[in-house]
PDB file of C-alpha atoms in Angstrom:
ATOM      1  CA  MET A   1       0.000   0.000   0.000  1.00 94.00           C
ATOM      2  CA  THR A   2       1.218   3.498  -0.816  1.00 98.00           C
ATOM      3  CA  THR A   3       2.390   5.536   2.166  1.00 98.00           C
ATOM      4  CA  VAL A   4       1.810   9.297   2.077  1.00 98.00           C
ATOM      5  CA  VAL A   5       3.337  11.864   4.420  1.00 98.00           C
ATOM      6  CA  ILE A   6       1.551  15.201   4.747  1.00 98.00           C
ATOM      7  CA  LEU A   7       3.691  18.027   6.069  1.00 98.00           C
ATOM      8  CA  THR A   8       1.571  20.705   7.711  1.00 98.00           C
ATOM      9  CA  ARG A   9       1.663  23.205  10.589  1.00 97.00           C
ATOM     10  CA  ASP A  10      -0.238  23.275  13.867  1.00 95.00           C
ATOM     11  CA  ASP A  11      -2.132  26.392  12.761  1.00 95.00           C
ATOM     12  CA  LEU A  12      -2.830  24.976   9.287  1.00 96.00           C
ATOM     13  CA  GLY A  13      -3.985  21.434   9.931  1.00 97.00           C
ATOM     14  CA  PRO A  14      -4.314  18.647   7.351  1.00 97.00           C
ATOM     15  CA  PRO A  15      -6.278  18.868   4.078  1.00 98.00           C
ATOM     16  CA  SER A  16     -10.057  18.852   4.403  1.00 97.00           C
ATOM     17  CA  ASN A  17     -10.324  15.550   2.506  1.00 98.00           C
ATOM     18  CA  LEU A  18      -8.006  13.646   4.864  1.00 98.00           C
ATOM     19  CA  ALA A  19     -10.545  10.842   5.384  1.00 98.00           C
ATOM     20  CA  ARG A  20     -10.739  10.184   1.629  1.00 98.00           C
ATOM     21  CA  LEU A  21      -6.956  10.240   1.324  1.00 98.00           C
ATOM     22  CA  GLU A  22      -6.762   7.649   4.099  1.00 98.00           C
ATOM     23  CA  ARG A  23      -8.934   5.323   2.003  1.00 98.00           C
ATOM     24  CA  LEU A  24      -6.392   5.547  -0.817  1.00 98.00           C
ATOM     25  CA  ALA A  25      -3.165   5.201   1.151  1.00 98.00           C
ATOM     26  CA  GLU A  26      -1.576   4.945   4.560  1.00 98.00           C
ATOM     27  CA  VAL A  27      -1.322   8.585   5.646  1.00 98.00           C
ATOM     28  CA  ARG A  28       1.088  10.098   8.153  1.00 98.00           C
ATOM     29  CA  VAL A  29       0.413  13.714   9.131  1.00 98.00           C
ATOM     30  CA  CYS A  30       3.301  15.599  10.713  1.00 98.00           C
ATOM     31  CA  THR A  31       4.791  19.033  11.264  1.00 98.00           C
ATOM     32  CA  ALA A  32       8.366  20.013  10.443  1.00 98.00           C
ATOM     33  CA  ALA A  33       9.572  18.767  13.823  1.00 97.00           C
ATOM     34  CA  GLY A  34       8.321  15.244  13.065  1.00 98.00           C
ATOM     35  CA  LEU A  35       9.208  15.018   9.384  1.00 98.00           C
ATOM     36  CA  ALA A  36      12.398  12.987   9.884  1.00 98.00           C
ATOM     37  CA  ASP A  37      10.436  10.372  11.829  1.00 98.00           C
ATOM     38  CA  ALA A  38       7.604  10.257   9.270  1.00 98.00           C
ATOM     39  CA  LEU A  39       9.657   9.953   6.078  1.00 98.00           C
ATOM     40  CA  PRO A  40      11.217   6.450   6.370  1.00 98.00           C
ATOM     41  CA  GLY A  41       9.199   4.065   4.205  1.00 98.00           C
ATOM     42  CA  ALA A  42       7.077   6.839   2.654  1.00 98.00           C
ATOM     43  CA  ASP A  43       6.401   6.814  -1.092  1.00 98.00           C
ATOM     44  CA  VAL A  44       4.709  10.212  -1.430  1.00 98.00           C
ATOM     45  CA  LEU A  45       5.102  13.553   0.304  1.00 98.00           C
ATOM     46  CA  LEU A  46       2.412  16.235   0.191  1.00 98.00           C
ATOM     47  CA  TRP A  47       4.077  19.569   0.948  1.00 98.00           C
ATOM     48  CA  TRP A  48       0.982  21.176   2.492  1.00 98.00           C
ATOM     49  CA  ASP A  49       3.087  23.697   4.441  1.00 97.00           C
ATOM     50  CA  TYR A  50       4.432  24.989   1.147  1.00 90.00           C
ATOM     51  CA  PHE A  51       6.952  27.522   2.491  1.00 89.00           C
ATOM     52  CA  SER A  52       8.640  25.193   4.961  1.00 94.00           C
ATOM     53  CA  PRO A  53      12.365  24.491   4.394  1.00 94.00           C
ATOM     54  CA  ALA A  54      12.186  21.264   6.420  1.00 96.00           C
ATOM     55  CA  LEU A  55      12.594  18.771   3.565  1.00 97.00           C
ATOM     56  CA  ALA A  56      16.190  19.732   2.870  1.00 96.00           C
ATOM     57  CA  GLN A  57      17.040  19.076   6.510  1.00 96.00           C
ATOM     58  CA  ALA A  58      15.231  15.720   6.634  1.00 98.00           C
ATOM     59  CA  TRP A  59      16.161  14.517   3.148  1.00 98.00           C
ATOM     60  CA  GLY A  60      18.474  11.784   4.457  1.00 97.00           C
ATOM     61  CA  TYR A  61      15.461   9.991   5.980  1.00 98.00           C
ATOM     62  CA  ALA A  62      13.583   9.757   2.649  1.00 98.00           C
ATOM     63  CA  ASP A  63      14.640   6.202   1.887  1.00 98.00           C
ATOM     64  CA  ARG A  64      11.711   5.245  -0.391  1.00 98.00           C
ATOM     65  CA  LEU A  65      10.343   8.565  -1.574  1.00 98.00           C
ATOM     66  CA  ARG A  66       9.246   8.658  -5.223  1.00 98.00           C
ATOM     67  CA  TRP A  67       6.945  11.695  -5.507  1.00 98.00           C
ATOM     68  CA  VAL A  68       6.714  15.127  -3.860  1.00 98.00           C
ATOM     69  CA  HIS A  69       3.653  17.290  -4.511  1.00 98.00           C
ATOM     70  CA  VAL A  70       3.845  20.953  -3.499  1.00 98.00           C
ATOM     71  CA  ALA A  71       0.521  22.667  -2.736  1.00 98.00           C
ATOM     72  CA  SER A  72       1.702  25.850  -4.422  1.00 97.00           C
ATOM     73  CA  ALA A  73       2.389  27.157  -7.902  1.00 96.00           C
ATOM     74  CA  GLY A  74       6.012  27.925  -7.000  1.00 95.00           C
ATOM     75  CA  VAL A  75       8.371  25.123  -5.987  1.00 96.00           C
ATOM     76  CA  ASP A  76      11.446  27.176  -5.044  1.00 94.00           C
ATOM     77  CA  ALA A  77      11.035  26.327  -1.338  1.00 90.00           C
ATOM     78  CA  VAL A  78      11.761  22.622  -1.959  1.00 94.00           C
ATOM     79  CA  LEU A  79      14.005  22.681  -5.008  1.00 94.00           C
ATOM     80  CA  PHE A  80      17.341  22.049  -3.283  1.00 96.00           C
ATOM     81  CA  ASP A  81      20.239  20.235  -4.959  1.00 96.00           C
ATOM     82  CA  GLU A  82      19.592  16.748  -3.551  1.00 97.00           C
ATOM     83  CA  LEU A  83      15.977  16.712  -4.697  1.00 97.00           C
ATOM     84  CA  ARG A  84      16.866  18.257  -8.049  1.00 97.00           C
ATOM     85  CA  ASP A  85      19.480  15.563  -8.708  1.00 97.00           C
ATOM     86  CA  SER A  86      17.299  12.662  -7.528  1.00 98.00           C
ATOM     87  CA  ASP A  87      14.807  10.485  -9.416  1.00 98.00           C
ATOM     88  CA  VAL A  88      11.950  11.745  -7.234  1.00 98.00           C
ATOM     89  CA  LEU A  89       9.086  13.269  -9.220  1.00 98.00           C
ATOM     90  CA  LEU A  90       8.090  16.794  -8.260  1.00 98.00           C
ATOM     91  CA  SER A  91       4.664  18.250  -9.078  1.00 98.00           C
ATOM     92  CA  ASN A  92       2.931  21.492  -8.206  1.00 97.00           C
ATOM     93  CA  ALA A  93      -0.545  23.017  -7.953  1.00 98.00           C
ATOM     94  CA  ARG A  94      -0.554  24.247 -11.513  1.00 97.00           C
ATOM     95  CA  GLY A  95      -3.957  25.570 -12.561  1.00 97.00           C
ATOM     96  CA  VAL A  96      -5.471  26.185  -9.129  1.00 98.00           C
ATOM     97  CA  PHE A  97      -4.306  29.785  -8.872  1.00 98.00           C
ATOM     98  CA  ASP A  98      -4.370  30.912 -12.510  1.00 98.00           C
ATOM     99  CA  GLN A  99      -7.717  32.694 -12.627  1.00 98.00           C
ATOM    100  CA  PRO A 100      -7.718  34.076  -9.035  1.00 98.00           C
ATOM    101  CA  ILE A 101      -4.286  35.652  -9.483  1.00 98.00           C
ATOM    102  CA  ALA A 102      -5.234  37.017 -12.904  1.00 98.00           C
ATOM    103  CA  GLU A 103      -8.292  38.639 -11.322  1.00 98.00           C
ATOM    104  CA  PHE A 104      -6.104  40.149  -8.608  1.00 98.00           C
ATOM    105  CA  VAL A 105      -3.754  41.605 -11.217  1.00 99.00           C
ATOM    106  CA  LEU A 106      -6.658  43.101 -13.136  1.00 98.00           C
ATOM    107  CA  ALA A 107      -8.058  44.604  -9.918  1.00 98.00           C
ATOM    108  CA  SER A 108      -4.663  46.075  -9.024  1.00 98.00           C
ATOM    109  CA  VAL A 109      -4.211  47.609 -12.451  1.00 98.00           C
ATOM    110  CA  LEU A 110      -7.726  49.065 -12.534  1.00 98.00           C
ATOM    111  CA  ALA A 111      -7.353  50.429  -8.981  1.00 98.00           C
ATOM    112  CA  HIS A 112      -4.290  52.322 -10.196  1.00 98.00           C
ATOM    113  CA  LEU A 113      -5.939  53.590 -13.385  1.00 98.00           C
ATOM    114  CA  LYS A 114      -9.082  54.702 -11.568  1.00 98.00           C
ATOM    115  CA  ASP A 115      -7.102  56.133  -8.626  1.00 97.00           C
ATOM    116  CA  LEU A 116      -9.228  54.195  -6.136  1.00 97.00           C
ATOM    117  CA  PRO A 117      -6.892  54.667  -3.138  1.00 96.00           C
ATOM    118  CA  ARG A 118      -7.196  58.452  -3.425  1.00 96.00           C
ATOM    119  CA  LEU A 119     -10.945  58.273  -3.953  1.00 97.00           C
ATOM    120  CA  TYR A 120     -11.264  56.170  -0.814  1.00 96.00           C
ATOM    121  CA  ARG A 121      -9.159  58.633   1.169  1.00 96.00           C
ATOM    122  CA  ARG A 122     -11.360  61.494  -0.011  1.00 97.00           C
ATOM    123  CA  GLN A 123     -14.426  59.548   1.070  1.00 97.00           C
ATOM    124  CA  GLN A 124     -12.978  59.017   4.539  1.00 97.00           C
ATOM    125  CA  GLU A 125     -12.277  62.755   4.717  1.00 98.00           C
ATOM    126  CA  ARG A 126     -15.830  63.538   3.475  1.00 98.00           C
ATOM    127  CA  HIS A 127     -14.151  65.628   0.809  1.00 98.00           C
ATOM    128  CA  TRP A 128     -15.953  66.097  -2.535  1.00 98.00           C
ATOM    129  CA  GLU A 129     -13.361  66.491  -5.288  1.00 96.00           C
ATOM    130  CA  HIS A 130     -13.765  66.000  -9.001  1.00 96.00           C
ATOM    131  CA  ALA A 131     -11.008  64.100 -10.814  1.00 95.00           C
ATOM    132  CA  GLU A 132     -10.318  62.456 -14.142  1.00 97.00           C
ATOM    133  CA  THR A 133      -9.103  58.875 -14.347  1.00 98.00           C
ATOM    134  CA  LEU A 134      -7.438  56.753 -17.017  1.00 98.00           C
ATOM    135  CA  ARG A 135      -9.027  54.323 -19.457  1.00 98.00           C
ATOM    136  CA  ALA A 136      -7.917  50.710 -19.654  1.00 98.00           C
ATOM    137  CA  ALA A 137      -8.552  50.497 -23.396  1.00 98.00           C
ATOM    138  CA  GLY A 138      -5.380  51.179 -25.346  1.00 98.00           C
ATOM    139  CA  ARG A 139      -3.004  50.569 -22.421  1.00 98.00           C
ATOM    140  CA  THR A 140      -0.027  48.242 -22.811  1.00 98.00           C
ATOM    141  CA  ALA A 141       1.084  45.445 -20.471  1.00 98.00           C
ATOM    142  CA  LEU A 142       4.202  43.303 -20.487  1.00 98.00           C
ATOM    143  CA  VAL A 143       3.567  40.033 -18.627  1.00 98.00           C
ATOM    144  CA  VAL A 144       6.752  38.344 -17.394  1.00 98.00           C
ATOM    145  CA  GLY A 145       6.010  34.629 -17.181  1.00 98.00           C
ATOM    146  CA  THR A 146       4.146  32.700 -19.875  1.00 97.00           C
ATOM    147  CA  GLY A 147       2.772  29.843 -17.782  1.00 96.00           C
ATOM    148  CA  GLY A 148      -0.842  29.380 -16.728  1.00 97.00           C
ATOM    149  CA  ILE A 149      -0.944  32.425 -14.439  1.00 98.00           C
ATOM    150  CA  GLY A 150       0.633  34.702 -17.020  1.00 98.00           C
ATOM    151  CA  ARG A 151      -1.710  33.481 -19.745  1.00 98.00           C
ATOM    152  CA  ALA A 152      -4.840  33.907 -17.610  1.00 98.00           C
ATOM    153  CA  THR A 153      -3.632  37.411 -16.767  1.00 98.00           C
ATOM    154  CA  ALA A 154      -3.047  38.251 -20.421  1.00 98.00           C
ATOM    155  CA  ARG A 155      -6.554  37.120 -21.369  1.00 98.00           C
ATOM    156  CA  LEU A 156      -8.222  39.266 -18.690  1.00 98.00           C
ATOM    157  CA  LEU A 157      -6.158  42.337 -19.541  1.00 98.00           C
ATOM    158  CA  LYS A 158      -6.972  41.957 -23.228  1.00 98.00           C
ATOM    159  CA  ALA A 159     -10.669  41.640 -22.357  1.00 98.00           C
ATOM    160  CA  VAL A 160     -10.677  45.230 -21.031  1.00 98.00           C
ATOM    161  CA  GLY A 161      -8.748  46.609 -23.986  1.00 98.00           C
ATOM    162  CA  PHE A 162      -5.066  46.138 -23.190  1.00 98.00           C
ATOM    163  CA  GLU A 163      -2.426  45.289 -25.742  1.00 98.00           C
ATOM    164  CA  VAL A 164      -0.352  42.539 -24.147  1.00 98.00           C
ATOM    165  CA  ARG A 165       3.038  41.026 -24.806  1.00 98.00           C
ATOM    166  CA  GLY A 166       4.740  38.208 -22.932  1.00 98.00           C
ATOM    167  CA  VAL A 167       8.255  37.716 -21.599  1.00 98.00           C
ATOM    168  CA  GLY A 168       9.563  34.173 -21.394  1.00 97.00           C
ATOM    169  CA  ARG A 169      12.509  31.869 -21.645  1.00 93.00           C
ATOM    170  CA  THR A 170      11.783  31.119 -25.308  1.00 92.00           C
ATOM    171  CA  PRO A 171      10.821  34.038 -27.606  1.00 95.00           C
ATOM    172  CA  ARG A 172       7.955  33.578 -30.072  1.00 95.00           C
ATOM    173  CA  VAL A 173       6.937  35.844 -32.934  1.00 95.00           C
ATOM    174  CA  THR A 174       3.280  34.843 -32.547  1.00 95.00           C
ATOM    175  CA  ASP A 175       1.437  33.534 -29.514  1.00 97.00           C
ATOM    176  CA  PRO A 176      -2.338  33.081 -28.996  1.00 96.00           C
ATOM    177  CA  ASP A 177      -2.406  34.821 -25.605  1.00 98.00           C
ATOM    178  CA  PHE A 178       0.430  37.334 -25.835  1.00 97.00           C
ATOM    179  CA  GLY A 179       0.647  38.236 -29.483  1.00 94.00           C
ATOM    180  CA  GLN A 180       4.398  37.873 -29.189  1.00 97.00           C
ATOM    181  CA  VAL A 181       6.826  36.685 -26.519  1.00 98.00           C
ATOM    182  CA  VAL A 182      10.174  38.413 -26.037  1.00 98.00           C
ATOM    183  CA  PRO A 183      13.152  36.824 -24.239  1.00 97.00           C
ATOM    184  CA  SER A 184      13.556  37.490 -20.517  1.00 97.00           C
ATOM    185  CA  ALA A 185      17.279  38.072 -21.082  1.00 95.00           C
ATOM    186  CA  GLU A 186      16.299  41.207 -23.019  1.00 97.00           C
ATOM    187  CA  LEU A 187      13.756  42.532 -20.508  1.00 98.00           C
ATOM    188  CA  ALA A 188      15.421  45.950 -20.192  1.00 98.00           C
ATOM    189  CA  GLU A 189      15.055  46.438 -23.936  1.00 98.00           C
ATOM    190  CA  HIS A 190      11.281  45.905 -23.862  1.00 98.00           C
ATOM    191  CA  VAL A 191       9.919  47.356 -20.592  1.00 98.00           C
ATOM    192  CA  GLY A 192       9.856  50.869 -22.041  1.00 98.00           C
ATOM    193  CA  TRP A 193       6.988  49.784 -24.305  1.00 98.00           C
ATOM    194  CA  ALA A 194       4.678  48.992 -21.396  1.00 98.00           C
ATOM    195  CA  ASP A 195       2.384  51.043 -19.186  1.00 99.00           C
ATOM    196  CA  HIS A 196       2.249  48.080 -16.778  1.00 99.00           C
ATOM    197  CA  VAL A 197       4.855  45.392 -16.136  1.00 99.00           C
ATOM    198  CA  VAL A 198       3.379  42.294 -14.484  1.00 99.00           C
ATOM    199  CA  LEU A 199       5.651  39.701 -12.861  1.00 98.00           C
ATOM    200  CA  ALA A 200       4.121  36.210 -12.849  1.00 98.00           C
ATOM    201  CA  ALA A 201       7.260  34.141 -13.334  1.00 98.00           C
ATOM    202  CA  PRO A 202       8.582  31.333 -11.127  1.00 97.00           C
ATOM    203  CA  LEU A 203      11.657  31.982  -8.996  1.00 97.00           C
ATOM    204  CA  THR A 204      14.657  30.263 -10.584  1.00 96.00           C
ATOM    205  CA  ASP A 205      18.360  30.970 -10.867  1.00 94.00           C
ATOM    206  CA  GLN A 206      17.573  32.791 -14.118  1.00 95.00           C
ATOM    207  CA  THR A 207      14.765  34.969 -12.744  1.00 97.00           C
ATOM    208  CA  ARG A 208      16.160  35.879  -9.326  1.00 98.00           C
ATOM    209  CA  GLY A 209      16.860  39.629  -9.328  1.00 98.00           C
ATOM    210  CA  LEU A 210      15.459  39.940 -12.860  1.00 98.00           C
ATOM    211  CA  VAL A 211      14.008  43.375 -12.172  1.00 98.00           C
ATOM    212  CA  GLU A 212      16.915  45.478 -11.007  1.00 98.00           C
ATOM    213  CA  ARG A 213      18.198  49.013 -11.464  1.00 98.00           C
ATOM    214  CA  ARG A 214      18.823  48.733 -15.198  1.00 98.00           C
ATOM    215  CA  VAL A 215      15.349  47.345 -15.926  1.00 98.00           C
ATOM    216  CA  LEU A 216      13.643  49.874 -13.660  1.00 98.00           C
ATOM    217  CA  ALA A 217      15.553  52.732 -15.304  1.00 98.00           C
ATOM    218  CA  ALA A 218      14.255  51.585 -18.686  1.00 98.00           C
ATOM    219  CA  MET A 219      10.610  51.656 -17.582  1.00 98.00           C
ATOM    220  CA  ARG A 220       8.354  54.608 -18.262  1.00 98.00           C
ATOM    221  CA  PRO A 221       8.167  57.127 -15.391  1.00 98.00           C
ATOM    222  CA  THR A 222       4.374  56.698 -15.582  1.00 98.00           C
ATOM    223  CA  ALA A 223       4.547  52.888 -15.411  1.00 98.00           C
ATOM    224  CA  GLN A 224       3.199  50.534 -12.777  1.00 99.00           C
ATOM    225  CA  LEU A 225       5.017  47.370 -11.656  1.00 99.00           C
ATOM    226  CA  VAL A 226       2.831  44.491 -10.444  1.00 99.00           C
ATOM    227  CA  ASN A 227       4.474  41.504  -8.719  1.00 99.00           C
ATOM    228  CA  VAL A 228       2.403  38.389  -8.026  1.00 98.00           C
ATOM    229  CA  GLY A 229       5.269  35.954  -8.664  1.00 98.00           C
ATOM    230  CA  ARG A 230       7.945  35.843  -5.982  1.00 98.00           C
ATOM    231  CA  GLY A 231       9.553  38.689  -4.042  1.00 98.00           C
ATOM    232  CA  PRO A 232      13.149  37.933  -5.074  1.00 98.00           C
ATOM    233  CA  LEU A 233      12.263  38.479  -8.739  1.00 98.00           C
ATOM    234  CA  VAL A 234      12.801  42.149  -7.825  1.00 98.00           C
ATOM    235  CA  VAL A 235      15.822  43.778  -6.221  1.00 98.00           C
ATOM    236  CA  GLU A 236      13.788  45.553  -3.569  1.00 98.00           C
ATOM    237  CA  ALA A 237      16.312  48.274  -2.784  1.00 98.00           C
ATOM    238  CA  ASP A 238      16.410  49.216  -6.466  1.00 98.00           C
ATOM    239  CA  LEU A 239      12.623  49.310  -6.619  1.00 99.00           C
ATOM    240  CA  ILE A 240      12.403  51.567  -3.566  1.00 98.00           C
ATOM    241  CA  ALA A 241      14.955  53.910  -5.114  1.00 98.00           C
ATOM    242  CA  ALA A 242      13.013  54.017  -8.385  1.00 98.00           C
ATOM    243  CA  LEU A 243       9.755  54.803  -6.596  1.00 98.00           C
ATOM    244  CA  GLU A 244      11.329  57.460  -4.381  1.00 98.00           C
ATOM    245  CA  SER A 245      12.990  59.200  -7.338  1.00 98.00           C
ATOM    246  CA  GLY A 246       9.938  59.060  -9.596  1.00 98.00           C
ATOM    247  CA  GLY A 247      11.614  56.623 -11.966  1.00 98.00           C
ATOM    248  CA  ILE A 248       8.349  54.690 -12.007  1.00 98.00           C
ATOM    249  CA  ALA A 249       4.955  55.860 -10.813  1.00 98.00           C
ATOM    250  CA  ALA A 250       3.474  52.921  -8.924  1.00 98.00           C
ATOM    251  CA  ALA A 251       3.786  49.341  -7.743  1.00 99.00           C
ATOM    252  CA  ALA A 252       1.291  46.688  -6.646  1.00 99.00           C
ATOM    253  CA  LEU A 253       3.237  44.175  -4.601  1.00 99.00           C
ATOM    254  CA  ASP A 254       1.864  40.904  -3.243  1.00 98.00           C
ATOM    255  CA  VAL A 255       5.244  39.251  -2.625  1.00 98.00           C
ATOM    256  CA  PHE A 256       8.487  40.489  -1.072  1.00 98.00           C
ATOM    257  CA  GLU A 257      12.108  39.565  -0.447  1.00 98.00           C
ATOM    258  CA  THR A 258      11.283  39.132   3.259  1.00 98.00           C
ATOM    259  CA  GLU A 259       7.826  37.999   4.361  1.00 97.00           C
ATOM    260  CA  PRO A 260       6.062  39.281   6.347  1.00 97.00           C
ATOM    261  CA  LEU A 261       7.179  42.668   5.031  1.00 98.00           C
ATOM    262  CA  PRO A 262       9.169  44.343   7.867  1.00 98.00           C
ATOM    263  CA  ASN A 263       7.390  47.192   9.630  1.00 98.00           C
ATOM    264  CA  ASP A 264      10.199  49.598   8.786  1.00 98.00           C
ATOM    265  CA  SER A 265      10.069  48.969   5.030  1.00 98.00           C
ATOM    266  CA  PRO A 266       9.500  52.191   3.039  1.00 98.00           C
ATOM    267  CA  LEU A 267       7.132  50.238   0.791  1.00 98.00           C
ATOM    268  CA  TRP A 268       4.376  50.506   3.400  1.00 98.00           C
ATOM    269  CA  SER A 269       4.059  54.247   2.966  1.00 97.00           C
ATOM    270  CA  LEU A 270       5.481  55.178  -0.435  1.00 98.00           C
ATOM    271  CA  PRO A 271       2.926  56.989  -2.627  1.00 96.00           C
ATOM    272  CA  GLY A 272       1.516  54.800  -5.382  1.00 97.00           C
ATOM    273  CA  VAL A 273       2.409  51.512  -3.680  1.00 98.00           C
ATOM    274  CA  GLN A 274      -0.166  48.826  -2.947  1.00 98.00           C
ATOM    275  CA  VAL A 275       0.968  46.198  -0.408  1.00 98.00           C
ATOM    276  CA  SER A 276      -0.830  42.885   0.119  1.00 98.00           C
ATOM    277  CA  ALA A 277       0.205  39.875   2.190  1.00 98.00           C
ATOM    278  CA  HIS A 278       0.970  37.183  -0.412  1.00 98.00           C
ATOM    279  CA  LEU A 279      -2.718  36.518  -0.986  1.00 98.00           C
ATOM    280  CA  SER A 280      -3.350  37.173  -4.655  1.00 98.00           C
ATOM    281  CA  GLY A 281      -4.449  33.575  -5.324  1.00 98.00           C
ATOM    282  CA  ASP A 282      -6.147  32.889  -2.014  1.00 98.00           C
ATOM    283  CA  VAL A 283      -9.847  33.042  -2.827  1.00 98.00           C
ATOM    284  CA  VAL A 284     -12.511  31.444  -0.633  1.00 98.00           C
ATOM    285  CA  GLY A 285     -12.147  27.653  -0.928  1.00 98.00           C
ATOM    286  CA  TRP A 286      -8.592  27.677  -2.287  1.00 98.00           C
ATOM    287  CA  ARG A 287      -7.322  25.084   0.186  1.00 98.00           C
ATOM    288  CA  ASP A 288     -10.222  22.776  -0.696  1.00 98.00           C
ATOM    289  CA  SER A 289      -9.231  23.106  -4.358  1.00 98.00           C
ATOM    290  CA  LEU A 290      -5.628  22.193  -3.501  1.00 98.00           C
ATOM    291  CA  ALA A 291      -6.801  19.191  -1.478  1.00 98.00           C
ATOM    292  CA  GLU A 292      -9.046  17.982  -4.292  1.00 98.00           C
ATOM    293  CA  GLN A 293      -6.234  18.356  -6.827  1.00 98.00           C
ATOM    294  CA  PHE A 294      -3.893  16.236  -4.717  1.00 98.00           C
ATOM    295  CA  GLU A 295      -6.590  13.589  -4.184  1.00 98.00           C
ATOM    296  CA  GLN A 296      -7.113  13.272  -7.931  1.00 98.00           C
ATOM    297  CA  ASN A 297      -3.367  13.058  -8.496  1.00 98.00           C
ATOM    298  CA  LEU A 298      -3.014  10.428  -5.767  1.00 98.00           C
ATOM    299  CA  ARG A 299      -5.717   8.345  -7.443  1.00 98.00           C
ATOM    300  CA  ARG A 300      -3.682   8.510 -10.655  1.00 98.00           C
ATOM    301  CA  TRP A 301      -0.512   7.564  -8.766  1.00 98.00           C
ATOM    302  CA  VAL A 302      -2.133   4.542  -7.101  1.00 97.00           C
ATOM    303  CA  ALA A 303      -3.527   3.444 -10.481  1.00 97.00           C
ATOM    304  CA  GLY A 304      -0.106   3.755 -12.110  1.00 97.00           C
ATOM    305  CA  GLU A 305      -1.193   6.591 -14.395  1.00 98.00           C
ATOM    306  CA  GLU A 306       0.876   9.556 -15.535  1.00 96.00           C
ATOM    307  CA  LEU A 307       0.833  12.600 -13.255  1.00 96.00           C
ATOM    308  CA  PRO A 308      -0.055  16.080 -14.538  1.00 93.00           C
ATOM    309  CA  SER A 309       1.911  19.208 -13.638  1.00 93.00           C
ATOM    310  CA  VAL A 310       5.251  17.442 -13.244  1.00 97.00           C
ATOM    311  CA  VAL A 311       7.958  20.029 -12.647  1.00 97.00           C
ATOM    312  CA  ASP A 312      11.101  20.140 -14.734  1.00 96.00           C
ATOM    313  CA  LYS A 313      13.485  20.190 -11.788  1.00 96.00           C
ATOM    314  CA  GLN A 314      16.323  21.699 -13.778  1.00 94.00           C
ATOM    315  CA  ARG A 315      14.193  24.612 -14.998  1.00 94.00           C
ATOM    316  CA  GLY A 316      12.167  24.991 -11.808  1.00 94.00           C
ATOM    317  CA  TYR A 317       8.630  24.944 -13.211  1.00 93.00           C
ATOM    318  CA  ALA A 318       6.081  22.633 -14.834  1.00 90.00           C
ATOM    319  CA  SER A 319       6.481  22.613 -18.599  1.00 77.00           C
TER     320      SER A 319
END
């Protein structure tokens, strides 16, 4: 019988469908402190506490492990050298967060164009003030990351009138969602085209620090940066400098180099900056969706069928 370990936290608990999982396999639920004891003899690991670094520390106890599923779109928290070089399959929650994150991006962009933070402040002050806002139609957006999240984002932005281009590892002259895809290595050469630069890429060795001083300097001074990927995609000190100097106009940031965002970070109070607590994909019922996805994948595993959303461990994302 297949043995599954579920890594969770005391404040998180196990998946809501635990009873059904227990009918498919022997299930061991543990926290990081008990992972080393739970791993021997386990075939499958569900990384329910998706930001925990505990697997690298307990890797030596994984004597029979064949599959790790991460309940997250990003897998950077578990992609250490020993796992990358092993024969263990790695899969992620591809598809669960695509539409919710795309909706969050669209909301963030429209809030900027319609100046909603200022309108709300005026309401709180009971101050009647006429203002003009910007149209979405005719705006341009460069979406960095051409996976499911980036594509869902492109489709929503185009639906309200945006012209969209993608940025990815492999350039394409034509693409059904992006029109064209330009290479990420040439990002600084293309950001000047865009009114909005949206980061929806995975964190890999190639994308870490992708948006730095040179890229920010090439952006329009009226541009907005939106980051729903991973915090380290951006060199935060360079972003703060660009915002303080007026190099770019605004930023909507859901992810950060350090999380939670430190209280003394200038990003909390800089004009034009929207801060949210890594929640862009967390709609009501999102954990139930993750649990259901893993259950379906486990049924495939037990039946000997091919798994979806298998991550290319060398590239760091599901192809």
